[in-house]
Coordinates of C-alpha atoms in Angstrom, one line a residue:
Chain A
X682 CA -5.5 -62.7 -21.9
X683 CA -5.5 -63.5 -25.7
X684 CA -3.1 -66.3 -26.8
X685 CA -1.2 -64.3 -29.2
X686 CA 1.1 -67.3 -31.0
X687 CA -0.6 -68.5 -33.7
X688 CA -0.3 -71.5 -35.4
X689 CA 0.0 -71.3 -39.2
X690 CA -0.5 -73.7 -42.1
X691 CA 2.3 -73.5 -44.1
X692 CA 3.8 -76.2 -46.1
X693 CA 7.6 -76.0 -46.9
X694 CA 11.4 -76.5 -46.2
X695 CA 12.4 -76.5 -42.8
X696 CA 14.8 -73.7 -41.8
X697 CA 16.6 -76.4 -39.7
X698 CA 16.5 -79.7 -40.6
X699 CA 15.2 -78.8 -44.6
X700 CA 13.3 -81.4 -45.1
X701 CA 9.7 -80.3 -46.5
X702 CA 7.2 -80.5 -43.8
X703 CA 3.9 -78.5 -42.2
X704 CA 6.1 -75.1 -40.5
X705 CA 5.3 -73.3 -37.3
X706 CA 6.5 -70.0 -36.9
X707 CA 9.1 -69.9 -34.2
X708 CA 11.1 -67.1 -32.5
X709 CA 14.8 -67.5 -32.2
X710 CA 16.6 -64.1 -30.6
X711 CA 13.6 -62.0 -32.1
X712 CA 13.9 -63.5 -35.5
X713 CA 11.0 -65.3 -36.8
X714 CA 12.1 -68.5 -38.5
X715 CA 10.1 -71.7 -39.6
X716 CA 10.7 -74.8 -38.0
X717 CA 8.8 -78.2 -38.5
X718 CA 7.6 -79.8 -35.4
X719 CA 9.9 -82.1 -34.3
X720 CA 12.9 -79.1 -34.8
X721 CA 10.1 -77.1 -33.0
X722 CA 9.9 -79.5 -29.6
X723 CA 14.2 -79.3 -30.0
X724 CA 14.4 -76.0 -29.8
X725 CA 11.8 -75.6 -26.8
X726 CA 14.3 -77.3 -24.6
X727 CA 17.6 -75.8 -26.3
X728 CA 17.3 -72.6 -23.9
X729 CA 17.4 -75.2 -20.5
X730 CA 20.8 -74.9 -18.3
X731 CA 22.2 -78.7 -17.6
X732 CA 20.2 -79.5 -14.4
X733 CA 17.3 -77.0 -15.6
X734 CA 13.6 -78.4 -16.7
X735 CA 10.4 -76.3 -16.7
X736 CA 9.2 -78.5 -13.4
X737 CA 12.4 -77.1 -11.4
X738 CA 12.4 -73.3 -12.8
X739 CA 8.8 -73.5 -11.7
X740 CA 9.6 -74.7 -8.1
X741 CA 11.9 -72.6 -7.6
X742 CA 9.9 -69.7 -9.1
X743 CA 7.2 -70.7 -6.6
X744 CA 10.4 -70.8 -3.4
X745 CA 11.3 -67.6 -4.5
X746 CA 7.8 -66.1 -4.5
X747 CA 7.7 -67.9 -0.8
X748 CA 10.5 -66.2 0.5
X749 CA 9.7 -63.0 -0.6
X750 CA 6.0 -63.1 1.1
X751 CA 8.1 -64.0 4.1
X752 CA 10.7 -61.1 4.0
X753 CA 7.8 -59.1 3.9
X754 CA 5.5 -60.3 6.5
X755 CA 8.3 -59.9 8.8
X756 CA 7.9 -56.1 8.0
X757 CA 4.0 -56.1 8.6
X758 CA 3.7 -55.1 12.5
X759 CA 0.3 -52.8 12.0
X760 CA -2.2 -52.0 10.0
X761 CA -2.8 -48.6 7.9
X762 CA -5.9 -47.6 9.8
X763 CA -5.0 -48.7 13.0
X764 CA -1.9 -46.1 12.7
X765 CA -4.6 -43.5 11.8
X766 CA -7.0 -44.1 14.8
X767 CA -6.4 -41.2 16.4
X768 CA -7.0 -38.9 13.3
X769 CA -9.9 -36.9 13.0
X770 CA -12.6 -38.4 11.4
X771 CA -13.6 -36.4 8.2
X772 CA -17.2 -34.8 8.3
X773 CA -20.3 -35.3 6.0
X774 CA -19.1 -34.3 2.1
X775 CA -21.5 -32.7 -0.5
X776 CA -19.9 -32.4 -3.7
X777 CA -22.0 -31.1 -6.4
X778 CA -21.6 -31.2 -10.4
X779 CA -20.2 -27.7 -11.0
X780 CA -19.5 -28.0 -15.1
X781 CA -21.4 -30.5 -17.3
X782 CA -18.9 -30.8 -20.5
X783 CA -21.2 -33.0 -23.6
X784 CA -19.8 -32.9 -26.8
X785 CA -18.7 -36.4 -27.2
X786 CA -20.9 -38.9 -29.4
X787 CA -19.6 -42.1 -27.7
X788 CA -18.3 -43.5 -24.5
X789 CA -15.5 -40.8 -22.8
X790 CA -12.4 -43.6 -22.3
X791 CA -9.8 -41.4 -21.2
X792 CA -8.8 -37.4 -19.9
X793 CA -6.3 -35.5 -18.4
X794 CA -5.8 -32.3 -17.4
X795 CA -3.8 -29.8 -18.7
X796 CA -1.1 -27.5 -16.2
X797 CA -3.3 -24.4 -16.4
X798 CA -5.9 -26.2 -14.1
X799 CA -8.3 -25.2 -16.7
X800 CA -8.5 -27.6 -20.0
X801 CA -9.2 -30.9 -20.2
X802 CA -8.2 -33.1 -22.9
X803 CA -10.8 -35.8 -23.9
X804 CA -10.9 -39.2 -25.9
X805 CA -13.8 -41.4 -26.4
X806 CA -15.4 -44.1 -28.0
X807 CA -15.9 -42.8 -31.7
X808 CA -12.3 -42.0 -32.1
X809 CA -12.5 -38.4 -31.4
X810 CA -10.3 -36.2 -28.9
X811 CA -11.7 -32.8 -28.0
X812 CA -9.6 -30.1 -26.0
X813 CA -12.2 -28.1 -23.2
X814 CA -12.1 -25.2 -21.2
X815 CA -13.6 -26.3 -18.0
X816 CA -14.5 -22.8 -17.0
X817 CA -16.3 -22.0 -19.6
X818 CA -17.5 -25.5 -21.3
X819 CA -16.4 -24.7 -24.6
X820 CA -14.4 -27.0 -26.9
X821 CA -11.2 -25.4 -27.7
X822 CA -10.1 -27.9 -30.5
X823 CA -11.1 -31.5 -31.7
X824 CA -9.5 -34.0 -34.2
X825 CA -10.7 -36.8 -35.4
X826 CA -8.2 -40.5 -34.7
X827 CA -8.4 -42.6 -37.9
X828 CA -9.5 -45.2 -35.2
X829 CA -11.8 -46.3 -33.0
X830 CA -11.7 -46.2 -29.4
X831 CA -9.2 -43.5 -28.2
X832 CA -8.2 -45.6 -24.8
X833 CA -5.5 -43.4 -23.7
X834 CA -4.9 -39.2 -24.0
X835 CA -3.0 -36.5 -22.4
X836 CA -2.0 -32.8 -21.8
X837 CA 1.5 -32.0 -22.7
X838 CA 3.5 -30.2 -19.2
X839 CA 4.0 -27.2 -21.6
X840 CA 0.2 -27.0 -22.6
X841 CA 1.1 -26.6 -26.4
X842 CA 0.5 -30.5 -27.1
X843 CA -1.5 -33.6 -26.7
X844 CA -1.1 -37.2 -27.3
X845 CA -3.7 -39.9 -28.0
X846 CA -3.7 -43.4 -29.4
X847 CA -6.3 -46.9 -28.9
X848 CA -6.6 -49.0 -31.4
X849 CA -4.7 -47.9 -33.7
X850 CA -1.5 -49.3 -32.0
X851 CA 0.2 -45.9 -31.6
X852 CA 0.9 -42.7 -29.7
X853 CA 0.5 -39.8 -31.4
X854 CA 1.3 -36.5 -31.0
X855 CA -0.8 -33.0 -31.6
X856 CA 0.5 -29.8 -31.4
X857 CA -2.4 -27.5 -30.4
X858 CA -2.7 -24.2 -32.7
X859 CA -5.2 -21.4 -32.6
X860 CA -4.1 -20.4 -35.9
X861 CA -8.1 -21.6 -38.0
X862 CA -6.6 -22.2 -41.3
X863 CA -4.5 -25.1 -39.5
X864 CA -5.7 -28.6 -39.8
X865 CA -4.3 -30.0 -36.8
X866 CA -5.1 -33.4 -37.7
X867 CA -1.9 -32.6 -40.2
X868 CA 0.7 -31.5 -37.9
X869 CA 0.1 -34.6 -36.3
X870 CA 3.4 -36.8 -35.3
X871 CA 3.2 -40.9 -34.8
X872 CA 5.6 -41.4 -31.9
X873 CA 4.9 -44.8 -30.4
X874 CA 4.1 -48.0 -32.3
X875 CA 3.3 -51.2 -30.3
X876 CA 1.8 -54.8 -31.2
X877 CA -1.4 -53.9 -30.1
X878 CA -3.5 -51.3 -28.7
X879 CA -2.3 -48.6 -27.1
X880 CA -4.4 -48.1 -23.0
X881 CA -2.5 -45.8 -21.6
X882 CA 0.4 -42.7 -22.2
X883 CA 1.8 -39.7 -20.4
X884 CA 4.2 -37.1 -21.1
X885 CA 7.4 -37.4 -18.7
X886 CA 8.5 -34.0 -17.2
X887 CA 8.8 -32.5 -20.4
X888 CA 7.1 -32.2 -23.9
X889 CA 10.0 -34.5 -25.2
X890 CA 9.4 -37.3 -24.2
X891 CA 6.2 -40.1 -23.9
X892 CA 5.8 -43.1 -21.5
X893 CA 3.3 -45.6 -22.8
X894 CA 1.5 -49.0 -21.7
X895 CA -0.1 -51.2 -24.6
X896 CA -1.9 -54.5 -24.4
X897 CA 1.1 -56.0 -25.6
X898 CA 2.3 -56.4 -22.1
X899 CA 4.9 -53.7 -22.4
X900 CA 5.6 -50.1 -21.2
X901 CA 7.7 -47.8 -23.7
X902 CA 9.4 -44.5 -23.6
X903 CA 9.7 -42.7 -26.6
X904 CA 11.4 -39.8 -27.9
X905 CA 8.7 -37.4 -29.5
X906 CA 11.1 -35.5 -31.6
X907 CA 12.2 -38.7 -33.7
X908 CA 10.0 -41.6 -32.6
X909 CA 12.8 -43.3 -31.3
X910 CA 12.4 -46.1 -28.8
X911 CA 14.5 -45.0 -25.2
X912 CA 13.6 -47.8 -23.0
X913 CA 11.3 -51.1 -23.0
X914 CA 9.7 -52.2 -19.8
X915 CA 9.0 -56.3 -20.2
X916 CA 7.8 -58.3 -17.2
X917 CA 3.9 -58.3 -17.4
X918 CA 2.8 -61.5 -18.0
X919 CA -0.7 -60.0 -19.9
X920 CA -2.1 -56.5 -21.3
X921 CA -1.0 -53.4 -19.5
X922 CA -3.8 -51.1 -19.1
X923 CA -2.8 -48.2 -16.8
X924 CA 0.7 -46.1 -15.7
X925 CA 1.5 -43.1 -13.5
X926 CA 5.0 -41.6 -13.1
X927 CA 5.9 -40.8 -9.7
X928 CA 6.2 -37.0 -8.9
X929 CA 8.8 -35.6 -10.0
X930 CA 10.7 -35.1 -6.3
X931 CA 11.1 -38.8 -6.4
X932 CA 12.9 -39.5 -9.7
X933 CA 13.0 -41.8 -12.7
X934 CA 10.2 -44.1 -11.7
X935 CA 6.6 -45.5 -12.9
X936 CA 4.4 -47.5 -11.7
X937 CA 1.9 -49.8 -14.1
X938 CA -0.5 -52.7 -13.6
X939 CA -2.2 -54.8 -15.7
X940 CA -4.4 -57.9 -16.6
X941 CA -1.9 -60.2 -14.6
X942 CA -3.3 -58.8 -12.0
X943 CA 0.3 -57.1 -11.0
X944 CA 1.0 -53.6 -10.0
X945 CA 5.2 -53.2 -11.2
X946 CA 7.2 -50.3 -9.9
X947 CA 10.0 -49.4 -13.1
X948 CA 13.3 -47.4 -13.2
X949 CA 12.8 -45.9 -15.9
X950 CA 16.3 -45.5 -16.9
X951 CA 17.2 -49.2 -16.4
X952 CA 14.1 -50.6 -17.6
X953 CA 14.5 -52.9 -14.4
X954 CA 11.2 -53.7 -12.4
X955 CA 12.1 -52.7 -9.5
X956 CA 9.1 -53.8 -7.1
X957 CA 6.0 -55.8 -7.9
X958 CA 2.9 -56.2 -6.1
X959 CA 0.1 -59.0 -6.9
X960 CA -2.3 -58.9 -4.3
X961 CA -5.5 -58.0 -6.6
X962 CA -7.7 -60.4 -7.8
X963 CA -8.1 -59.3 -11.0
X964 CA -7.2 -56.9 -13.8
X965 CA -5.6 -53.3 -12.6
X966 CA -7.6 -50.8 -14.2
X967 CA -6.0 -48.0 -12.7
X968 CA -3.1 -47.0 -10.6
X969 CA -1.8 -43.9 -9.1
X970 CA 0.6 -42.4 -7.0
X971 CA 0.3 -41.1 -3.5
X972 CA 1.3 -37.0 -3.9
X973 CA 4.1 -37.8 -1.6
X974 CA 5.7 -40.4 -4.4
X975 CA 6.1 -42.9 -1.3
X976 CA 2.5 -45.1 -1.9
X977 CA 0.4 -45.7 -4.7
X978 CA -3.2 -46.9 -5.5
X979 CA -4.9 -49.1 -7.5
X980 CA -8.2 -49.6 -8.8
X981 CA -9.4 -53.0 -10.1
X982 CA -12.2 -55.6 -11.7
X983 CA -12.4 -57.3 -8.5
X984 CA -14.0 -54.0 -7.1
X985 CA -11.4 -53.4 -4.4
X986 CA -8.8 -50.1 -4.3
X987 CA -5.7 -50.8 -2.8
X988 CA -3.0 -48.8 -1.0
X989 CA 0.8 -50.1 -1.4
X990 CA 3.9 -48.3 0.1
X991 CA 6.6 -48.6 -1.6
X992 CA 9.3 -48.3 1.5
X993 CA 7.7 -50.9 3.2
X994 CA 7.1 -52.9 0.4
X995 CA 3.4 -54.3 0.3
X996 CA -0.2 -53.6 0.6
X997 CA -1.3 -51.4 3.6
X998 CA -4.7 -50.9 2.9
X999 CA -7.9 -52.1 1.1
X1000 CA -10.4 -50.1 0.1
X1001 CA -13.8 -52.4 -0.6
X1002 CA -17.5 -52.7 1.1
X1003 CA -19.7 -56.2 0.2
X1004 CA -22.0 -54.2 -1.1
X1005 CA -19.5 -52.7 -4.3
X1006 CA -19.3 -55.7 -6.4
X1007 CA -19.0 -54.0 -9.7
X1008 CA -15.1 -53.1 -10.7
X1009 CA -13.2 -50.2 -10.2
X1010 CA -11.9 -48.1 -13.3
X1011 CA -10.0 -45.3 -12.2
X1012 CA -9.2 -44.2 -9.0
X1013 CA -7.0 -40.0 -8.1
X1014 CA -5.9 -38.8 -4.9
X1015 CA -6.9 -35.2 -3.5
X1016 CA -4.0 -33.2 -3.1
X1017 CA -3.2 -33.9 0.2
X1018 CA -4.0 -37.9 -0.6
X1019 CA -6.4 -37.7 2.3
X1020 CA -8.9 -38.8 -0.2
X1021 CA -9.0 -41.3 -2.4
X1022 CA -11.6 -40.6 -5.6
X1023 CA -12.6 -43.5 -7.7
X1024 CA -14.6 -44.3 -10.0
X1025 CA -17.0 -47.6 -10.6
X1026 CA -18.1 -49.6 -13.2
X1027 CA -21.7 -49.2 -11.6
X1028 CA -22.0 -45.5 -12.2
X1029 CA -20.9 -44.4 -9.2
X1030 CA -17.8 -42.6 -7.9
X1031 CA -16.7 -43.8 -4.2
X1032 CA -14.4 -41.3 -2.1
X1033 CA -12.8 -43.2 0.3
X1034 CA -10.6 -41.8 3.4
X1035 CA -7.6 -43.0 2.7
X1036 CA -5.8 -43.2 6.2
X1037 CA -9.0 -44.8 7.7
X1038 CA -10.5 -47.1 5.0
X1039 CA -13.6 -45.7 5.3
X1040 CA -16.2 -44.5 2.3
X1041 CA -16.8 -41.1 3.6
X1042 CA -19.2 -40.0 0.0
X1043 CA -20.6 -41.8 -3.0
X1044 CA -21.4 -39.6 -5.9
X1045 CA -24.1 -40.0 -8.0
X1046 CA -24.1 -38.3 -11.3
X1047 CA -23.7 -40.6 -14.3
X1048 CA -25.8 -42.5 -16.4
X1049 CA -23.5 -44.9 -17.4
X1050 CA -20.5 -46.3 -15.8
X1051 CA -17.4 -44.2 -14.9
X1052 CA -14.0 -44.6 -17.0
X1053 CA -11.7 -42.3 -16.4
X1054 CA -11.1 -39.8 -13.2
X1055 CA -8.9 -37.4 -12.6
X1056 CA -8.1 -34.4 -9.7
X1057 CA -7.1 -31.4 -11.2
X1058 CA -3.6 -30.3 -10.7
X1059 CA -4.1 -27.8 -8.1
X1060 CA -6.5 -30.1 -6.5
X1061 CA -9.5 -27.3 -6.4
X1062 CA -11.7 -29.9 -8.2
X1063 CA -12.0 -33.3 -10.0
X1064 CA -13.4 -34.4 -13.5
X1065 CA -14.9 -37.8 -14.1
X1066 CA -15.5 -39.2 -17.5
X1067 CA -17.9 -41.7 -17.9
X1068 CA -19.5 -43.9 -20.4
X1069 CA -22.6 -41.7 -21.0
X1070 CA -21.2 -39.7 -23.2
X1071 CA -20.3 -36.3 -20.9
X1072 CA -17.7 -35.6 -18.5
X1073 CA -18.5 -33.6 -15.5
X1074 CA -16.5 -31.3 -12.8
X1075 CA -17.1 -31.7 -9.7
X1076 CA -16.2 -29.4 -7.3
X1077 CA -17.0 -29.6 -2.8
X1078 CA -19.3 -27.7 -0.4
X1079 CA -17.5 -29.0 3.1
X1080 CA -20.5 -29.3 5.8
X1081 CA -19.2 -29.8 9.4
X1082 CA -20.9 -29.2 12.7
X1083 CA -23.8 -26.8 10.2
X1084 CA -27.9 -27.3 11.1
X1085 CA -29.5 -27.2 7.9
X1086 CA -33.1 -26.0 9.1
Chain B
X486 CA 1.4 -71.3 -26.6
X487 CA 5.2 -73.6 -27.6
X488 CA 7.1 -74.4 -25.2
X489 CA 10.0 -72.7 -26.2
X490 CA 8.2 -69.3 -25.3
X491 CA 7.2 -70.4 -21.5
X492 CA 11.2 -71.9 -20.6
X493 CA 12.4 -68.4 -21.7
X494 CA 8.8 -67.0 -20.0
X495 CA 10.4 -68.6 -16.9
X496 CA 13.5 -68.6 -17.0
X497 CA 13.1 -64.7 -16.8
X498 CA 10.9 -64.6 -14.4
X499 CA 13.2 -66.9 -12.1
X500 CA 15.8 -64.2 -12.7
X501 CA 13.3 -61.5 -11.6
X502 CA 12.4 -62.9 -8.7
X503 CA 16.3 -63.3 -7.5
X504 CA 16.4 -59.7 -8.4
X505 CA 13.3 -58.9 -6.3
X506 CA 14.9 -61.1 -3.4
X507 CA 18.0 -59.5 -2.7
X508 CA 16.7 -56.3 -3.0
X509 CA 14.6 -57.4 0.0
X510 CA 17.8 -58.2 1.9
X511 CA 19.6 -54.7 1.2
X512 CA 18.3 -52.7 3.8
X513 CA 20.8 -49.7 3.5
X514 CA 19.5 -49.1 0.3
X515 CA 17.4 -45.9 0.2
X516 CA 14.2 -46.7 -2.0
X517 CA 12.8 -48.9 -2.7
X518 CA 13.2 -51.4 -0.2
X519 CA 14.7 -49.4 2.5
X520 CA 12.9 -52.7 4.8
X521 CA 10.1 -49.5 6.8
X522 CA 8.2 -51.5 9.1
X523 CA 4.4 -50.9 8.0
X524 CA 4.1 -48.5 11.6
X525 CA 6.5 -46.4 10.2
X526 CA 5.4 -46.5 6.8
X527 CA 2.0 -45.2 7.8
X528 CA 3.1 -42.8 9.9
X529 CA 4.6 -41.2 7.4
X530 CA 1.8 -41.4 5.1
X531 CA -0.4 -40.0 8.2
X532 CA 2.3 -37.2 8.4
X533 CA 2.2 -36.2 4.9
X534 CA -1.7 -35.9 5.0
X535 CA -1.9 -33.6 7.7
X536 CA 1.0 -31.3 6.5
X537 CA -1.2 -31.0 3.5
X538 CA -4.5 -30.9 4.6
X539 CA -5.0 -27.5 4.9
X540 CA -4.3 -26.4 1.0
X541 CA -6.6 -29.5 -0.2
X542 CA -9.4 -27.9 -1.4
X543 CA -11.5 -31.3 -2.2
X544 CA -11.0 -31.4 1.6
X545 CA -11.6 -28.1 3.3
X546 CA -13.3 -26.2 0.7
X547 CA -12.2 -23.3 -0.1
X548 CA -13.5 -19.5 0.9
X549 CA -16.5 -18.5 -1.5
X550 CA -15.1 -16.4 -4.6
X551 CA -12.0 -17.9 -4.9
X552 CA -13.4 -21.0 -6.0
X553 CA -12.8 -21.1 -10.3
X554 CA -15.5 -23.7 -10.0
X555 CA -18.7 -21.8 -7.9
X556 CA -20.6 -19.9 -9.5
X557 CA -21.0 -16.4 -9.2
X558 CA -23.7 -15.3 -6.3
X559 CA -25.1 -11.8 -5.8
X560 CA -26.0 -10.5 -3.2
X561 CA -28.7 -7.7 -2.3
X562 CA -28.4 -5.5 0.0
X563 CA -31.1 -4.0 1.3

């Protein structure tokens, strides 16, 4: 994570003491103010409680974090796949490339699907953002970001709408016309503004409003209609990269994780973090909710997927092999979250079995590695976007108990 | 980094923790930490997968024909 105070030469009257000395910029109550050093150190301690220094908040930072491994341990009587033992193991998979979408210039970062089952909204690399037809492979629309790398897209619930942002620092919003003498590139509406790039958004359950993640270390939820700000998530400790909000049977909740290697469950009307988990070993590329809203995975640099359920309140299941190495960036459930789809940063997609922990396929079909994955919502197939510059649907032939002679 | 930003750093993350703790302890509480021992927690995972199973199509495939994705096969007959 970048260091993101910086230090400042400037020459001049201290806003404290007044006396004309080399300023830093300091932060007082979210007002930037310029102190000279020795104001500076003051302040650094003003915030301390009699009895409080940084050595005792940090030990009993570290207690806390101690008790809490302990509450849940006591919790941990089994593991995931023992449970599942008994299950059926799933037979051999062949899943074949069904659509080949290429259009994109540059590396795809980001897609979603739209409601319909049927478009696919795409952002890559060069800044553009296409809108498919999956059936058909053609490019319905495509606008061009005034930035660079498009991190984060996504379909609008009523289909009418997408939003994109990357570098650019923002969210914006697209309504989708069919009407050719519109440039839709000037209807378009800047809803979110962060500090710094924008890596991931998604429409709540309605057209109205946006949750985003930035490399800020925040989450935001925006009003679309008048850009305001609803709610601010604070708690990562480094850049945000991924969300999902939890289906919609389960409430006002998201979950996000990030380059501190946490995975945080938020209220979203609060703006409380409600549950973390840090049991990755490096940056979460990629999280996602079990379709039953009470689990959620996570895909991550240190090339493991994890499972954690939220009721009992910790990891249940890891989803590596020595032989995966390179990180994961993007992992989906099938609809039944029997499967586990993810995508690698060695070109490959792995399907795991998610009550077993087993790999039960890996998918070869990309020249580059994989960024972005997602089942589509009626789970009949799943697209993968990838850093070779085309995003393909994939869709299943099952083989069980069949002699191919 | 100053110091002044990692006591406030801290000091809110102290208060998260406490936060995080008790809502360990509340085990009335319906989500999130309603305190499931992992057994149970699975099983109901387990439970929601097979309930599901059969309208995943990634999983069972689907019949011929009604498959968006497959394309169209004729057949001869003879």
């Amino acid at each position: 994570m970048c260091d993101q105070t910086f230090l400042v030469n400037v020459f001049g009257s201290c806003d404290k003491c007044f006396k004309q000395r080399a300023l830093r910029p300091v932060f007082k109550k979210s007002q930037q103010l310029s102190y000279c050093s020795p104001c500076a150190e003051i302040m650094a301690t003003d915030g301390l409680h009699e009895n409080e220094t940084l050595a005792s908040l940090k030990s009993e930072a570290e207690s806390l974090k101690g008790k809490l491994e302990e509450e849940r341990a006591k919790l941990h009587d089994v593991e995931l796949h023992q449970v599942a033992e008994r299950v059926e193991a799933l037979g051999q998979f062949v899943m074949k490339t069904r659509r080949t979408l290429k259009g994109h210039g540059n590396k795809v970062l980001c897609m979603d699907w739209c409601k319909d089952k049927r478009r696919i909204v795409s952002s890559s690399q060069d800044g553009k953002v296409i809108v498919w037809d999956s059936f058909t492979t053609n490019k319905e629309h495509a606008v061009t970001m005034p930035c660079t790398w498009v991190m984060a897209c996504a379909y609008a619930p009523s289909g009418c709408a997408i939003a994109c942002g990357g570098l650019d620092n923002k969210c914006s919003v697209y309504p989708l016309t069919f009407d050719k003498n519109e440039n839709m590139a000037a209807k378009k509406k800047s809803v979110a503004m962060h500090t710094n790039y924008l890596s991931a958004c998604s429409f709540t359950n309605s057209d109205m409003q946006i949750l985003t993640a930035s490399g800020d270390g925040t989450c935001a939820l925006w009003d679309v209609e008048s850009g305001q700000l609803l709610q601010s998530f604070h708690g990562h400790g480094a850049d945000v990269l991924c969300l999902d909000l939890a289906p919609s049977e389960t409430g006002n909740t998201f979950v996000s994780g990030g380059c501190d290697k946490k995975a945080m469950v938020w209220d979203m009307r609060s703006g409380q973090c409600v549950q973390a988990f840090e049991t990755h070993e490096s940056d979460i590329n990629s999280v996602r909710y079990y379709p039953s809203g009470d689990a959620f995975a996570s895909g991550s640099d240190d090339a493991t997927c994890r499972l954690y359920d939220l009721r009992a309140d910790r990891e249940v299941a890891i989803y590596s092999k020595e032989s995966i190495i390179f990180g994961a960036s993007s992992v989906d459930f099938s609809l039944s979250g029997r499967l586990l789809f993810a995508g690698y940063n060695d070109y490959t997609i792995n399907v795991w079995d998610v009550l077993k922990g087993s790999r039960v396929s890996i998918l070869f079909g990309h020249e580059n590695r994989v960024s972005t994955l997602r089942v589509s919502p009626d789970g009949t197939a799943f697209c993968s976007g990838s850093w070779d510059h085309t995003l393909r649907t994939k869709n299943y032939l099952f083989v069980s108990l069949q002699v191919w002679a | 980094m100053s110091s002044g930003a990692s006591v406030s750093a801290l000091q809110r993350l102290v208060e998260q923790l406490k936060l995080e703790a008790g809502v360990e302890r509340i085990k009335v509480r319906p989500a999130p930490a309603s305190g499931l021992g992992v057994s149970q927690a699975a099983a109901e995972l387990q439970q929601y997968c097979m309930q599901n199973a059969c309208k995943d199509a990634l999983l069972v495939g689907v019949p011929a024909g009604s498959n968006p994705f497959r394309e169209h096969r004729s057949c001869a007959l003879l």
